[in-house]
XYZ file of C-alpha atoms in Angstrom:
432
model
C -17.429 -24.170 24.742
C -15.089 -25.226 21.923
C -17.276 -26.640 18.948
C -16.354 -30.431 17.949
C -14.284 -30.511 14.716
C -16.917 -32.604 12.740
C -19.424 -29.690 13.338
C -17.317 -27.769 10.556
C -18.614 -28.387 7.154
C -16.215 -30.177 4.592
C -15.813 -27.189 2.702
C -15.134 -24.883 5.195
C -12.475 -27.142 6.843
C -10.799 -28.005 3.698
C -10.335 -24.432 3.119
C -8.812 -23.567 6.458
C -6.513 -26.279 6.252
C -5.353 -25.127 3.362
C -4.645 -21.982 4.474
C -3.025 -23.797 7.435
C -0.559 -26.063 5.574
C 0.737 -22.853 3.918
C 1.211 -21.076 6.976
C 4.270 -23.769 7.491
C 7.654 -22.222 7.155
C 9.025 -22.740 3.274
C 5.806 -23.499 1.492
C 5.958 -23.963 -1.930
C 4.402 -20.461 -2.983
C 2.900 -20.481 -6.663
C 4.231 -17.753 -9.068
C 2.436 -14.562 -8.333
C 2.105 -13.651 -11.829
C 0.172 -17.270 -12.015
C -2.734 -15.858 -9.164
C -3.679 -12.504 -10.689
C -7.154 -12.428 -10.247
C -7.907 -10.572 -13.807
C -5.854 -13.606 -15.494
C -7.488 -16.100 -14.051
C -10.581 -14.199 -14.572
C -12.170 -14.888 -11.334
C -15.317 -12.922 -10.580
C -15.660 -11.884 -14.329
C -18.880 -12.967 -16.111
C -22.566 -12.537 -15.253
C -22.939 -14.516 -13.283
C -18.941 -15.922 -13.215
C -18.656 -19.773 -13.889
C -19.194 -21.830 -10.762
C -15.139 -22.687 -10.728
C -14.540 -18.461 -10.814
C -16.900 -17.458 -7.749
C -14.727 -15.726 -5.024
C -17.257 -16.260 -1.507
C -17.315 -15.927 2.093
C -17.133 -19.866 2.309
C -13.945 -19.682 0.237
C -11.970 -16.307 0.181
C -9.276 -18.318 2.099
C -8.842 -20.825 -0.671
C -6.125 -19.018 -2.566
C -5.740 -17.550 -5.140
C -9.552 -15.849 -4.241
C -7.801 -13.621 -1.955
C -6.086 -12.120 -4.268
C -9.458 -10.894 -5.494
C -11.612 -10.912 -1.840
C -8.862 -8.511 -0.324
C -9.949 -5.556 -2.523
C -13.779 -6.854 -3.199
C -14.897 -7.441 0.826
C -18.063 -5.189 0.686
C -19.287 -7.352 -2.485
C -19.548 -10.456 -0.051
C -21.083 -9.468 3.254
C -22.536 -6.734 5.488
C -20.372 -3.282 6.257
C -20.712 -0.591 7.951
C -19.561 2.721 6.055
C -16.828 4.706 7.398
C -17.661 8.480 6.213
C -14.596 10.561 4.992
C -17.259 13.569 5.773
C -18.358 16.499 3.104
C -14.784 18.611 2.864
C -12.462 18.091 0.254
C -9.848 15.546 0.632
C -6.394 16.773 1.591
C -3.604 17.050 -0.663
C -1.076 14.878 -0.759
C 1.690 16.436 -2.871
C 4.030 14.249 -5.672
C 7.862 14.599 -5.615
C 8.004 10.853 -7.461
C 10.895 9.231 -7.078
C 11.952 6.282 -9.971
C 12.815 3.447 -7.023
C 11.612 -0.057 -8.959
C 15.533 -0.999 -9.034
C 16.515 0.408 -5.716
C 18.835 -2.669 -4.702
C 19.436 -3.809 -1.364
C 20.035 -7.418 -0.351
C 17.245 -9.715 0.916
C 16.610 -12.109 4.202
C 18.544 -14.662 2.509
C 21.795 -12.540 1.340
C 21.057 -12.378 -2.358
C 20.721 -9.153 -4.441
C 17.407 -8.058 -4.959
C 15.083 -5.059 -5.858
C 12.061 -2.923 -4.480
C 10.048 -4.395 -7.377
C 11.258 -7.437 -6.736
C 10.532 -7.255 -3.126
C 6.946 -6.604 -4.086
C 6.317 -9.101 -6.561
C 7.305 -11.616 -4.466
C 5.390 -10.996 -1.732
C 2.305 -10.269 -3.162
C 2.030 -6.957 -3.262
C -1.290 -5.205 -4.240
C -0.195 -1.478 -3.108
C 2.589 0.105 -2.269
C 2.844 3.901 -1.057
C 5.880 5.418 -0.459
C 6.035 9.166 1.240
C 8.966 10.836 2.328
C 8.753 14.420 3.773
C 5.558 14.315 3.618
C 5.656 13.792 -0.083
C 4.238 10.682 -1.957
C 7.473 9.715 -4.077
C 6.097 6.041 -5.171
C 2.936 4.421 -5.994
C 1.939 1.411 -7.237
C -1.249 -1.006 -7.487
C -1.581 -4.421 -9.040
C -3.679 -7.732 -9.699
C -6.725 -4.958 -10.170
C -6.384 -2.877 -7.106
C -7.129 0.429 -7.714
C -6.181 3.317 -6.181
C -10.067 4.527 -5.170
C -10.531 1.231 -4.113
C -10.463 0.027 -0.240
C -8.774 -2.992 0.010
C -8.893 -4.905 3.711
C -6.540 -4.291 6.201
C -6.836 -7.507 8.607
C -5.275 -6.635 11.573
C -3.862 -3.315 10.816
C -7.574 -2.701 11.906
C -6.291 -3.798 15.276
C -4.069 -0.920 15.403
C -7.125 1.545 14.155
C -9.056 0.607 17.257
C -5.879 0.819 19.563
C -5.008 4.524 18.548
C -8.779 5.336 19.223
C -8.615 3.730 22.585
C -5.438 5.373 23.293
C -7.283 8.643 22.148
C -9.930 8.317 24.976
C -7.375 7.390 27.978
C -5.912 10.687 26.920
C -8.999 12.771 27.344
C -10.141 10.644 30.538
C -12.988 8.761 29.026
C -11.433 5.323 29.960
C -8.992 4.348 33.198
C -6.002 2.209 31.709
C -6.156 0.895 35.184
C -9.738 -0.046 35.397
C -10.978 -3.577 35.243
C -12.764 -4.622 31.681
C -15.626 -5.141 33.889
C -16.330 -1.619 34.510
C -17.453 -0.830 31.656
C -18.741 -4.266 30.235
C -20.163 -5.854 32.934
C -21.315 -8.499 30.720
C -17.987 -10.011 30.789
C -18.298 -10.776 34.410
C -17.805 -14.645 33.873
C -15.475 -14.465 31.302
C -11.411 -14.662 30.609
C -11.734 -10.695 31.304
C -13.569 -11.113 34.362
C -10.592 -9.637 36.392
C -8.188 -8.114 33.667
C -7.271 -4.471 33.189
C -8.148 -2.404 30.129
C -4.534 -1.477 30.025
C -3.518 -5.790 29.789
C -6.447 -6.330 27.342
C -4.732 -3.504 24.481
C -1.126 -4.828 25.413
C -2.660 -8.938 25.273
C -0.913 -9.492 28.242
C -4.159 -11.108 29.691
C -4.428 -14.607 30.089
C -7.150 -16.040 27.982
C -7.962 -19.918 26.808
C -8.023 -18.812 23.108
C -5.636 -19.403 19.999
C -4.852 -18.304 16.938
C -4.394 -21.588 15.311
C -4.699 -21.916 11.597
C -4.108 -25.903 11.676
C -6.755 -26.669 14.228
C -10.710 -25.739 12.782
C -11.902 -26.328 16.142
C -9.836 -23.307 17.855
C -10.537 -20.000 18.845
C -9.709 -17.667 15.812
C -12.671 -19.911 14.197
C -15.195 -19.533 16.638
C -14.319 -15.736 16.618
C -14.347 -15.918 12.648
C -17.712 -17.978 12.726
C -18.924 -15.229 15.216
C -17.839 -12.392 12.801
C -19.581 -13.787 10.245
C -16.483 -13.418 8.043
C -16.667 -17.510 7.618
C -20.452 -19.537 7.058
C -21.617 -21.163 10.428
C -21.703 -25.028 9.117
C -25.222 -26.315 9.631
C -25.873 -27.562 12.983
C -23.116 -25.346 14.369
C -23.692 -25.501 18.199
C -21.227 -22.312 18.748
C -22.295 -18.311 19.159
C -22.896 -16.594 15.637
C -22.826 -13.020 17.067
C -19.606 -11.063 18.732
C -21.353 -9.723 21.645
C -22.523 -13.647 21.797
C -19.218 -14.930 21.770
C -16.926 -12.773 23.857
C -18.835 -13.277 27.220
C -18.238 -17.541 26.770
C -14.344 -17.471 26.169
C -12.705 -18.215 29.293
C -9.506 -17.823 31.377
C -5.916 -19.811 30.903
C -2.949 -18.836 32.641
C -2.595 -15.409 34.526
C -2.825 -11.536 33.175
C 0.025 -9.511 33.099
C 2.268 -11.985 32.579
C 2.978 -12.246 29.012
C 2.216 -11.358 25.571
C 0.087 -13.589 23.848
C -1.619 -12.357 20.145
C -5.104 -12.791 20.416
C -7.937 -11.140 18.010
C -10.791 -11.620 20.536
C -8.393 -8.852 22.970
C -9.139 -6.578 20.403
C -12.501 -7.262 19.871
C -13.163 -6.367 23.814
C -11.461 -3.100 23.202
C -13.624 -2.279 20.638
C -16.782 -2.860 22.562
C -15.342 -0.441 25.685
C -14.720 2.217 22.620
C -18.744 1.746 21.648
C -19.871 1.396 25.083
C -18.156 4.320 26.656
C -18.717 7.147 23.707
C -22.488 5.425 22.834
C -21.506 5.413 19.090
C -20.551 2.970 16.561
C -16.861 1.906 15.823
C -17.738 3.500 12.216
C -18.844 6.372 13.604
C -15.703 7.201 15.621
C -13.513 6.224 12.859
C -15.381 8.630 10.947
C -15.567 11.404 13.332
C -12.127 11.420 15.271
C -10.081 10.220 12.014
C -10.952 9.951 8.679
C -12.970 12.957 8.463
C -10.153 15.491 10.123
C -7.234 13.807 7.950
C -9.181 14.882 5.035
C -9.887 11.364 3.570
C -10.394 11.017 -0.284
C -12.184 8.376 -0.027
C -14.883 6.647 2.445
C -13.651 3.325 4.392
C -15.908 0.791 5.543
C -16.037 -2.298 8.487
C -17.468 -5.733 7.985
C -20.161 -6.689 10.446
C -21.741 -9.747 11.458
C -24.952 -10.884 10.963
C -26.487 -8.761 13.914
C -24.391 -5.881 12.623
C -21.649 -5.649 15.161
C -18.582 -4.302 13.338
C -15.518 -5.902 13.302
C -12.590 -3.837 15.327
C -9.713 -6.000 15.209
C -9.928 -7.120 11.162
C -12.974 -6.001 9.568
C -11.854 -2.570 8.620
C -11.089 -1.409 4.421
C -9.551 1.234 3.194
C -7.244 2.876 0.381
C -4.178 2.847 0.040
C -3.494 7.085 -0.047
C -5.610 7.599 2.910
C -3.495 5.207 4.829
C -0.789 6.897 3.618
C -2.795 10.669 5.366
C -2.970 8.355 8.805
C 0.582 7.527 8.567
C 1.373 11.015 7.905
C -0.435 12.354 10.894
C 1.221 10.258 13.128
C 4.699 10.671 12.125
C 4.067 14.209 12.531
C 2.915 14.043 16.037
C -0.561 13.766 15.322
C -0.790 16.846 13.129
C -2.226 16.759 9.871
C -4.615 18.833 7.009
C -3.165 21.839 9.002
C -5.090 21.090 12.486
C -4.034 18.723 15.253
C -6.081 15.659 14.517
C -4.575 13.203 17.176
C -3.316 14.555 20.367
C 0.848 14.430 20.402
C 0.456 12.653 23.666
C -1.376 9.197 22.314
C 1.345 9.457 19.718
C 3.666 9.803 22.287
C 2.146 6.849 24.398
C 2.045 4.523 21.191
C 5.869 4.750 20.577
C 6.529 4.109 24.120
C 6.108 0.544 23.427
C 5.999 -1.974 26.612
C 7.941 -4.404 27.831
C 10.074 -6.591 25.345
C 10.447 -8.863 27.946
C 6.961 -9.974 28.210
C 7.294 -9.925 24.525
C 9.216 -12.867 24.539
C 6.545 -14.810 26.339
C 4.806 -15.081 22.385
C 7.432 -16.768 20.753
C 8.197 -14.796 17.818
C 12.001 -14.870 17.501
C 11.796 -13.032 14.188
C 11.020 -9.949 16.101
C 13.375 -9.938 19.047
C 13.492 -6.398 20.756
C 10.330 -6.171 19.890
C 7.155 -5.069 21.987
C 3.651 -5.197 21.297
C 1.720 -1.558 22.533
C -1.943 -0.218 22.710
C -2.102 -2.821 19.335
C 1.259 -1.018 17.827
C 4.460 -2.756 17.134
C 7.484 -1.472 18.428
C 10.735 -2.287 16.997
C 12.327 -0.371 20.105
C 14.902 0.670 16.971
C 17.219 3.273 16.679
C 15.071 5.544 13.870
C 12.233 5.449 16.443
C 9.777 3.188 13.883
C 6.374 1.894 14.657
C 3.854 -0.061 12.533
C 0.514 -1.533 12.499
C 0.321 -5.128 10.268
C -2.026 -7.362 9.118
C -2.582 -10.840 7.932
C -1.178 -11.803 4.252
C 0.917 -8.757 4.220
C -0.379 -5.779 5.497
C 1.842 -2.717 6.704
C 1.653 0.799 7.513
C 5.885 1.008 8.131
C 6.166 4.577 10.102
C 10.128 6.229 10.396
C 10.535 9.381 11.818
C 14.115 9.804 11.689
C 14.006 9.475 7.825
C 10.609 11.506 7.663
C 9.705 8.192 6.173
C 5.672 6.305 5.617
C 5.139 3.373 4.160
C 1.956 1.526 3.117
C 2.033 -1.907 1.773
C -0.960 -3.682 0.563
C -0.823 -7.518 -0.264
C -2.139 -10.994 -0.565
C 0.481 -13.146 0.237
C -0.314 -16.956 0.272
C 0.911 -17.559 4.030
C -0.990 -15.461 6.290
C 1.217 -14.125 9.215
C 3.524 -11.398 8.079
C 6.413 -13.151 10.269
C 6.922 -14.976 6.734
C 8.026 -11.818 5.147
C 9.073 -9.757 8.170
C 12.952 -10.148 8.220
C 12.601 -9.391 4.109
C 9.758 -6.493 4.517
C 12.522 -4.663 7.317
C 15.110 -4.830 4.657
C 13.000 -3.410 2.080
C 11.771 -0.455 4.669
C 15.502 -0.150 5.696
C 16.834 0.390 2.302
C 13.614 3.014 1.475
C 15.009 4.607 4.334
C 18.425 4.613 3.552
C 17.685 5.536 -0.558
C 15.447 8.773 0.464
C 16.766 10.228 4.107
């Protein structure tokens, strides 16, 4: 049941359509040096003044992202991601002096890596080549100890777990959803396959639309708990209350179609089938064996239930170990941490002809796989992305990772993308 839009508070909707109206191609960005977060001293103060307080109710009112992204824990419920007791692994320097690596950007005109970063928001970047970190930067207060959110790379996170499983037999690609959450028996997944649900080929009444409060990436944020519930808000306020009530549109199989709540269903057949929390295999099956540095952590919502498709946090070097472990096959910290064969099934990609189905010219050839993108490129690349900027950019032909953290005013990274792939390219080009 779709809520009416007068059942979201003022506040609330003002905010979102805010964060709507800049999602419109050619907004008129503000100057990132003018939203630093320690400038405009948001946050700062005990308690901050009333005009400085970064919340729940209005992290998307920018510039309070810029702050939120790296502060999440400080504003609602997680769930602690343990990088276990051994020593982290070493990452070894070879640094590389690359702020004035030129290359030309999206629009023809000469530009620069630090450039490219201030003007898309960048909080982190992480450059390692050869398994060597040769850059690294942080900004607006990020800090390199510091998790900062991923969004939807998170997506990605509970993909190459589910892909992890298939490989050892605990879950049938094949299998209907249904098999192993029977609780979505009179839902959109009632009669879709595990394998359509982590390619979101399945056909589901649900959209991710920014300039309409009253659709489904609300109700699933409401759910979360990663936006207040207005009062009087007849809708589910729980995940595992929300998932079973979103319904079919269209058929599965046919086309890809970017939906959060896909994720969300993947992440409850990872928890159901293993009997342990999404932390908990994060914990165990990755950031434990990579050798973390430090811990990560996933929002929850009010009941608790972690968020798999944007609620996970993390720093920017560990990234950097997960990228690492997949370029090389799934080896890493001198043991094989992820089998080569999910690594192998994640750069297969799917179908870039059911890609097309979504709409997103910016990425033709693309394909969307297990929650991995998939330029289908000639260096072989593959990335996970998130919301305002998010990136873990993986090249094996130029031995290439990199991590970008960021809080760009218009949320989906097609903004940046044709820009970012330039920027990747020439890293590429500078270091192979």
């Amino acid at each position: 049941m779709h809520p009416p839009r007068r059942a979201l508070s003022l506040a609330v909707a003002t905010a979102l359509l805010a964060l709507a109206q800049a999602s419109h191609a050619q907004p008129a960005l503000p100057p990132p040096d003018a939203t630093d977060p320690i400038a405009l001293k948001l946050m700062q103060g005990f308690p901050p003044p009333p005009d400085k307080q970064v919340r729940l109710a209005n992290i998307l009112k920018y510039p309070n992202a810029r702050w939120a992204l790296h502060h999440l824990r400080e504003l609602g419920p997680t769930a602690n991601i343990a990088r276990g007791p051994g020593p982290g692994s070493e990452l070894q320097a070879a640094p590389r002096e690359l702020d004035g690596l030129p290359f030309l950007d999206d629009k023809g005109a000469k530009t620069t890596l630090a450039n490219w970063q201030k003007s898309t928001y960048t909080d982190g970047l992480l450059v390692i080549h050869q398994g060597r970190v040769v850059y690294e930067r942080h900004y607006v207060g990020n800090q390199p100890h510091v998790p900062h959110v991923l969004w939807s790379m998170s997506k990605s996170l509970t993909g190459l777990l589910a892909t992890e499983l298939i490989q050892q037999g605990l879950i049938d690609p094949a299998a209907p959803v249904t098999r192993y959450l029977p609780e979505l028996a009179g839902s959109a997944w009632a009669d879709a396959t595990v394998q359509q649900t982590l390619d979101m080929t399945t056909g589901v009444l649900y959209a991710e639309d920014f300039a309409n409060p009253a659709s489904g990436i609300f109700q699933y944020l409401i759910a979360a708990g990663l936006v207040p519930a207005p009062p009087n808000y007849p809708g589910a306020k729980a995940l595992f209350d929300y998932l079973p009530t979103v319904q079919k549109e269209g058929e599965h199989g046919k086309g890809f179609n970017y939906k959060t709540v896909d994720t969300e269903v993947i992440g409850w057949i990872l928890q159901r089938v293993t009997g342990k929390s999404f932390a908990t295999l994060m914990s165990e099956r990755i950031w434990a064996p990579i050798g973390a540095e430090q811990d990560a952590y996933v929002f929850a919502d009010p009941n608790g239930t972690q968020s798999t498709s944007v609620g996970v946090n993390a720093t920017l070097r560990d990234l950097g170990r997960l990228g690492e472990t997949l370029r090389q096959n799934g080896h890493f910290n001198g043991k094989q941490v992820i089998s080569a064969a999910t690594v192998a099934e994640l750069r297969k990609g799917a179908d870039p002809e059911k890609f097309k189905a979504a709409g997103q010219t910016m990425r033709a050839g693309y394909s969307y796989h297990n929650h991995w993108w998939l330029p289908h490129d000639t260096d072989g690349t593959f990335e996970a992305k998130g919301l305002m900027g998010q990136h873990i950019h993986i090249n094996p032909a130029a031995q290439l990772v990199v991590v970008k953290l960021s809080s760009h005013p218009v949320p989906n990274t097609a903004f940046t993308h044709n820009y970012d792939r330039l920027a990747f390219a020439a890293l590429a080009g500078a270091l192979r």
